[in-house]
Coordinates of C-alpha atoms in Angstrom, one line a residue:
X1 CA 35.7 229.8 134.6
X2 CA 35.8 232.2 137.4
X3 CA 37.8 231.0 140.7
X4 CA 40.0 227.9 139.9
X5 CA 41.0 226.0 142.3
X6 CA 44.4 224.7 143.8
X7 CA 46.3 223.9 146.8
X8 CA 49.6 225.4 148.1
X9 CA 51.4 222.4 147.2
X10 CA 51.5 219.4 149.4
X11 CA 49.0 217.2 151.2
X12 CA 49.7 214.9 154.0
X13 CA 51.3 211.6 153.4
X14 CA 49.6 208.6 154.3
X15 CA 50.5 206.6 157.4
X16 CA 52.1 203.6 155.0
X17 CA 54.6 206.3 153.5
X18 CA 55.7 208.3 156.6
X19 CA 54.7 209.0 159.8
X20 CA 51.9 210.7 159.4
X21 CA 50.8 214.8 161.2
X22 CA 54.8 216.1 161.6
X23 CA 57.4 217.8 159.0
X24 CA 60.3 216.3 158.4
X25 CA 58.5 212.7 158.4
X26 CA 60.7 209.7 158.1
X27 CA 59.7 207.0 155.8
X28 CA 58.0 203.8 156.7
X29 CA 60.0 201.4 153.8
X30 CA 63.1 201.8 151.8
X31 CA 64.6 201.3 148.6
X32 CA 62.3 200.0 145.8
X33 CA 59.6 199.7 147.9
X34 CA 59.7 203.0 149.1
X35 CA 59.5 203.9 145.2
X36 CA 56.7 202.2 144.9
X37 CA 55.4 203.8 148.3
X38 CA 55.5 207.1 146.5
X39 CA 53.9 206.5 143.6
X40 CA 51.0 205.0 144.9
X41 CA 50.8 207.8 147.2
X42 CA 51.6 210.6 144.6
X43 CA 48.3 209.0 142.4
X44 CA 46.2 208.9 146.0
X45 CA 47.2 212.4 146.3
X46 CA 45.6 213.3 142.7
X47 CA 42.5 211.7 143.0
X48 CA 41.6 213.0 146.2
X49 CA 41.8 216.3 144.8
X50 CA 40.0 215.3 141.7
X51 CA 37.0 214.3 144.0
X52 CA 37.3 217.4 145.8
X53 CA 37.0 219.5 142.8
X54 CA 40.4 221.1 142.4
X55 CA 41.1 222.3 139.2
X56 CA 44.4 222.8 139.1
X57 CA 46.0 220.1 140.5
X58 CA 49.5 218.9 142.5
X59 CA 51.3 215.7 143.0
X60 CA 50.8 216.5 146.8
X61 CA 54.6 216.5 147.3
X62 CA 54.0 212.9 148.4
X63 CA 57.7 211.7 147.3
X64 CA 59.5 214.4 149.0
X65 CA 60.5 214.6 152.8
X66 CA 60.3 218.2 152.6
X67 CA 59.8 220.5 150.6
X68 CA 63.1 222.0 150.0
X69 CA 65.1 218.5 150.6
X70 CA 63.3 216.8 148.4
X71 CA 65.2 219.3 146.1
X72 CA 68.4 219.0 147.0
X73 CA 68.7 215.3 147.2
X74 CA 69.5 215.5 143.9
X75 CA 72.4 217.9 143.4
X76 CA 76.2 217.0 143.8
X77 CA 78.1 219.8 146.2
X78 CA 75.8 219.1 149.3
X79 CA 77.2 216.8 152.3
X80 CA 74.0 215.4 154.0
X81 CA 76.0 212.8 156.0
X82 CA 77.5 215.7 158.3
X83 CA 74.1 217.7 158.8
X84 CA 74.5 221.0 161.2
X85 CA 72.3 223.0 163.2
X86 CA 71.2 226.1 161.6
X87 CA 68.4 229.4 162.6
X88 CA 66.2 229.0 159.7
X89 CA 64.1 232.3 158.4
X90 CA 66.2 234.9 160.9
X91 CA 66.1 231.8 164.0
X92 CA 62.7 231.4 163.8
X93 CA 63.6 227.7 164.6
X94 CA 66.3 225.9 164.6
X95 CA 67.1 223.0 162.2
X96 CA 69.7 219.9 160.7
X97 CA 71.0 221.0 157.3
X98 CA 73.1 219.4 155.3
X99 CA 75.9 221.8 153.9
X100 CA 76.9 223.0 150.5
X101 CA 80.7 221.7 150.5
X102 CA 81.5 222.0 146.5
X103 CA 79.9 223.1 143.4
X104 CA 76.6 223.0 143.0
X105 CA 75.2 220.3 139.9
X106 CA 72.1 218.3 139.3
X107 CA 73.0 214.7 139.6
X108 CA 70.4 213.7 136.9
X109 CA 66.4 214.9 137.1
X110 CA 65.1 215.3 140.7
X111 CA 61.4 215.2 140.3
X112 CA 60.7 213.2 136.9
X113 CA 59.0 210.3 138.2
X114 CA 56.2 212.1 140.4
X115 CA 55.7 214.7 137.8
X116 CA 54.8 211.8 135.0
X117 CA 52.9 209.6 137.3
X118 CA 50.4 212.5 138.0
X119 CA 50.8 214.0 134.3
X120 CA 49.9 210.5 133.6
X121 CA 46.5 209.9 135.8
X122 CA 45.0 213.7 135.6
X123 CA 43.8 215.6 133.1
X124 CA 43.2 218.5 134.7
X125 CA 46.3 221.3 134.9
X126 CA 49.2 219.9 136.6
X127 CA 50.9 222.3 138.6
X128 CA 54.3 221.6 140.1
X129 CA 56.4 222.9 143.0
X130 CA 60.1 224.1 143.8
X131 CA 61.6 225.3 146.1
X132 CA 62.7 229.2 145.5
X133 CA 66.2 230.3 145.3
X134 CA 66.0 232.4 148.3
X135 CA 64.6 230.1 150.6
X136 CA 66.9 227.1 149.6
X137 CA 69.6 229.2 150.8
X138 CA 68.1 229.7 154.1
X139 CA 68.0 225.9 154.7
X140 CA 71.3 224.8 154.0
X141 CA 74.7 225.9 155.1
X142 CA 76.9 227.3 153.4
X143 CA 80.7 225.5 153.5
X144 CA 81.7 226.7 150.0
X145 CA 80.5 229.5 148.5
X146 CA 81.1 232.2 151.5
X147 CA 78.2 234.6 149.6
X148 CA 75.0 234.4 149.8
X149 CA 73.9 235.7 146.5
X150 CA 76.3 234.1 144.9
X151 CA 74.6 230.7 146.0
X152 CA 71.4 231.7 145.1
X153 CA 72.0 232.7 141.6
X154 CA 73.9 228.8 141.3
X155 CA 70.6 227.5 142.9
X156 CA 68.4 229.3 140.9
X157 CA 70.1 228.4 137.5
X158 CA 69.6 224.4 138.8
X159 CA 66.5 225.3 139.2
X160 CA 66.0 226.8 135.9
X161 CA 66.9 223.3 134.8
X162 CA 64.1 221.1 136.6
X163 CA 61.7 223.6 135.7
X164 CA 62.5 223.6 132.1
X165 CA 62.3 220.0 132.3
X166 CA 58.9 219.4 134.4
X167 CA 57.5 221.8 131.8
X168 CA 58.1 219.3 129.1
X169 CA 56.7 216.5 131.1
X170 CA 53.9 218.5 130.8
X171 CA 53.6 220.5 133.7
X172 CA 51.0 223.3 133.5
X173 CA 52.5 225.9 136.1
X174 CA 55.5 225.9 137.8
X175 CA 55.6 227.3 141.4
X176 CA 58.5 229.0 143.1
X177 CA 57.8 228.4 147.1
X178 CA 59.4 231.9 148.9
X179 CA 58.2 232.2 152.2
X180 CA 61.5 233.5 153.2
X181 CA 60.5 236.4 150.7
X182 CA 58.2 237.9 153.9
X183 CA 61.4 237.8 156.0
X184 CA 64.3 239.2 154.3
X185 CA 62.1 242.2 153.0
X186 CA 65.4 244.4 152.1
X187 CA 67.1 241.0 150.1
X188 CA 64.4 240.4 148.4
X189 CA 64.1 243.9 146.5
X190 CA 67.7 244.0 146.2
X191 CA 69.0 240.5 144.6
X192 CA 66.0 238.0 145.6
X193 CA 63.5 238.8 143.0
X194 CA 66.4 238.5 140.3
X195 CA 67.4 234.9 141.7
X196 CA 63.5 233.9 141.3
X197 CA 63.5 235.2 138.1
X198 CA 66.7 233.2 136.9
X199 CA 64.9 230.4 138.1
X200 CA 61.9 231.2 135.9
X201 CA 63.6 232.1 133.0
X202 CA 63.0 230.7 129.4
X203 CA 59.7 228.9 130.7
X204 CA 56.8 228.9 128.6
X205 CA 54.1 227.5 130.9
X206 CA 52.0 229.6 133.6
X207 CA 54.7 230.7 136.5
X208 CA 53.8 231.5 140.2
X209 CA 55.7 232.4 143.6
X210 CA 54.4 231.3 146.3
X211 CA 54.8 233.4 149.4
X212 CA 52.9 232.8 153.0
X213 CA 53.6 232.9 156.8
X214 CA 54.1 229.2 156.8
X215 CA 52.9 225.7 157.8
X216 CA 50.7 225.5 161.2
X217 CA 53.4 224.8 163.5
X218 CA 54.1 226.4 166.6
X219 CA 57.1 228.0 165.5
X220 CA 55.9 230.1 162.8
X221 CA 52.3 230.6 165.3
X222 CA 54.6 232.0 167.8
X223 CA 55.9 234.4 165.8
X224 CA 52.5 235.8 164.1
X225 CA 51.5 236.3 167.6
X226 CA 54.9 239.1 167.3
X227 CA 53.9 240.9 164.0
X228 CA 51.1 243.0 165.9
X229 CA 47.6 243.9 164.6
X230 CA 48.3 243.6 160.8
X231 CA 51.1 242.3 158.9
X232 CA 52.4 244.8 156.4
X233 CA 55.4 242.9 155.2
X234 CA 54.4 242.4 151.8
X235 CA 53.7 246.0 151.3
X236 CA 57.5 246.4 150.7
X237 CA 57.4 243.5 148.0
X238 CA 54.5 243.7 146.0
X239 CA 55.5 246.5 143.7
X240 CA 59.1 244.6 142.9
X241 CA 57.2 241.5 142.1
X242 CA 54.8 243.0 140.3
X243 CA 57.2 244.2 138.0
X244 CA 58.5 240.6 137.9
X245 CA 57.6 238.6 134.8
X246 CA 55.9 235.9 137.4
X247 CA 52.6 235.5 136.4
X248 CA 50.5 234.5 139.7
X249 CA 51.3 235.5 143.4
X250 CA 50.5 233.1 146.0
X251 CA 49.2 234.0 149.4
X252 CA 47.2 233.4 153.0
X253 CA 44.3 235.2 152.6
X254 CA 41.5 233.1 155.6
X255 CA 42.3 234.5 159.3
X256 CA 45.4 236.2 158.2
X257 CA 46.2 239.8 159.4
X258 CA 47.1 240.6 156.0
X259 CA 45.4 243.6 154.9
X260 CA 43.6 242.6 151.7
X261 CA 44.2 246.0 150.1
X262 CA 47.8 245.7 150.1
X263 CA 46.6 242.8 146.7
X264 CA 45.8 246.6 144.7
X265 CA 49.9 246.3 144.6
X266 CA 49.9 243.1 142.7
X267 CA 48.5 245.1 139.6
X268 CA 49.5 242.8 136.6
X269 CA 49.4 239.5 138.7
X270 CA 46.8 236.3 139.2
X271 CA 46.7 236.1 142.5
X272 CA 46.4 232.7 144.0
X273 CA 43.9 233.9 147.6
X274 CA 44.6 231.2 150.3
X275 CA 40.8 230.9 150.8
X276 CA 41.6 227.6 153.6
X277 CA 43.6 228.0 156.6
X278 CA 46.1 225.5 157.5
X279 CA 46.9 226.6 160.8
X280 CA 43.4 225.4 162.3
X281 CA 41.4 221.8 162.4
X282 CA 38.4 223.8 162.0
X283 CA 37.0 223.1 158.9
X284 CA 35.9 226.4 156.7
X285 CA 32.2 225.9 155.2
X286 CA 31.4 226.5 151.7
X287 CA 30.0 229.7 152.7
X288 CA 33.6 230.6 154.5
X289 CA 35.1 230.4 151.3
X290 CA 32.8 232.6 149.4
X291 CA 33.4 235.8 152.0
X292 CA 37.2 235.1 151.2
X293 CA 36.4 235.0 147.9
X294 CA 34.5 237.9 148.0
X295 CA 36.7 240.1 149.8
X296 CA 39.8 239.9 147.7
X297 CA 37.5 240.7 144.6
X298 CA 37.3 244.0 145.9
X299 CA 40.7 244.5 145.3
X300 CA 41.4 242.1 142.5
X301 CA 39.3 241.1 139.4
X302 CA 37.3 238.3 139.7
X303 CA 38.5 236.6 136.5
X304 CA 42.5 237.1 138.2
X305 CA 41.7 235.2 141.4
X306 CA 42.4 231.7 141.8
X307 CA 41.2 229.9 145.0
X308 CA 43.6 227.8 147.0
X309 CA 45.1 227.2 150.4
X310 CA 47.6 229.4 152.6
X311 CA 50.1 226.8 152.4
X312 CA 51.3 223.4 152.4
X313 CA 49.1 220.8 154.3
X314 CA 51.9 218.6 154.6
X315 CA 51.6 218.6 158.3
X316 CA 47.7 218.3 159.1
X317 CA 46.1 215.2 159.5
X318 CA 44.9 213.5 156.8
X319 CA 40.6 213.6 157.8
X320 CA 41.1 217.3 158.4
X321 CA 43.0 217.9 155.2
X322 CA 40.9 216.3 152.5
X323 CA 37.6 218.1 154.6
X324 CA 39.1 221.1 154.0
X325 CA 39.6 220.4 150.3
X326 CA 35.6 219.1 149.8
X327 CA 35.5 223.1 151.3
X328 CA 37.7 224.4 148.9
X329 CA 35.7 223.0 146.1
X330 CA 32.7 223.7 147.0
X331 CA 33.2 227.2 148.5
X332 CA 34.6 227.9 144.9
X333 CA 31.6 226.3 143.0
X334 CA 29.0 228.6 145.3
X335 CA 31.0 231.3 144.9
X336 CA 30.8 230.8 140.8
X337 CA 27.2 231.1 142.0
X338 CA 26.8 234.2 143.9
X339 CA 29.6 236.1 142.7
X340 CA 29.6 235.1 139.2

């Protein structure tokens, strides 16, 4: 089938889990009720997108607070009781990160019980997100390892071993989420690809790395309003990862001054187009979709494009966010249609 569909990763939680249109939402219950919170939310999460006519379908990132966090509440080494202030993505915006005061070790799985409640009530692909190497080390401090690299490679390797283990709970596609990858251009080609890859490696279902100007907040809008008429950043990337063994590239394709020929890099790739933008209320049509569609195809083969957002909708209100995935599906079926 041409032009799958998925989302970025995560839809917003509803207003009986966490308070609902912010990041960083705190939770509404506790303890085994905020369990159960979750996974009624996680299967909420995969039958909206089943009605929607996603194909390839997430858990919605319901049980996590964030998409990083939710990652590292599970390892031993990180001191969340003494959280600091730290720039985030070169001081985009500031933040409260815990710190990385020991070695790093998983405590046990991290995302086990979301991943088998949606393997459980889907049968379409199941595709999971984590956090990439890179980017986890630009959320937390740093109290123990004094090197950056060094930290990344003991991320990735934990990684490595949720990966290994949401693929045998029968996980379709793993994704790496990098947006830091469009900010530390010179890191990336140097050491952050390799950390990514570590994190990847050994995996036998689909991989994907996720890279994007991020959520719809005012921080990151106030800085695209900086990177003039087009943004070029991924022109320095694209060949590395393209040599990467990742199999899919995700990345904002709808009202983003990303010049769609700059996808003639990604040469071996599927690339996951962000058809649906996350930044706006407006609600794309079906025929929106198809010109999105239709544009990357002259720069990528139709049978390599998958449809899905810019990025997470984890933010957005939840009217807003499930119109915009009716879009998505239909904008995909019409586009089977015309560009088929």
């Amino acid at each position: 089938m041409l032009f799958p569909t998925t989302i970025a990763g995560s839809l917003p939680k509803p207003e009986w889990l966490a308070e609902p249109n912010m990041l960083w939402a705190p939770w509404k219950s506790q303890g085994d009720q905020l369990l159960r919170a979750k996974r009624d939310a996680t299967m909420l999460a995969v039958k909206v997108q089943e009605d929607a006519g996603i194909d390839i379908v997430t858990e919605g990132e319901q049980a996590r607070q964030h998409f990083v966090h939710g990652f590292l509440e599970k390892i031993e080494g990180i001191d969340f009781a003494h959280k600091v202030e730290m720039g985030i993505r070169k001081d985009r915006y500031k933040a409260m990160v815990p710190q990385v005061v020991a070695p790093l070790q998983l405590k046990g799985r991290v995302h086990a019980d979301e991943a088998r409640v949606a393997r459980t009530h889907t049968k379409k692909q199941l595709k999971f997100t984590l956090p990439g190497p890179m980017t986890i080390i630009d959320t937390i401090a740093d109290r123990y390892y004094g090197d950056r690299v060094k930290m990344a490679f003991a991320f990735a390797e934990l990684l490595n071993e949720e990966a290994k283990a949401l693929q045998a709970d029968g996980v379709d596609l793993v994704q790496f989420d990098e947006p830091a990858f469009n900010v530390y251009m010179d890191e990336v080609n140097d050491w952050g690809i390799k950390t990514l890859e570590r994190a990847a490696q050994g995996l036998t279902c689909a991989t994907a790395v996720h890279i994007c100007y991020g959520y719809g907040i005012k921080a990151n809008t106030d800085w695209k309003e900086t990177l003039g008429a087009q943004w070029r950043q991924y022109e320095q990337i694209f060949p590395t990862i393209d040599a990467s063994p990742i199999q899919q590239v995700a990345i904002e394709c709808r009202n983003s001054k990303v010049p769609l020929d700059l996808l003639a890099l990604l040469k071996t790739k599927i690339v996951q187009a962000g058809v649906i933008d996350v930044a706006s209320d407006t609600v794309e049509t079906a025929e929106d979709v198809v010109k999105v569609i239709d544009a990357v195809s002259k720069f990528v083969p139709k049978s390599n494009i998958i449809a899905t957002t810019n990025c997470g909708m984890a933010p957005m209100r939840r009217e807003i966010a499930e119109a915009k995935l009716m879009a998505l599906g239909a904008g995909a079926a019409l586009a089977r249609e015309k560009l088929g």
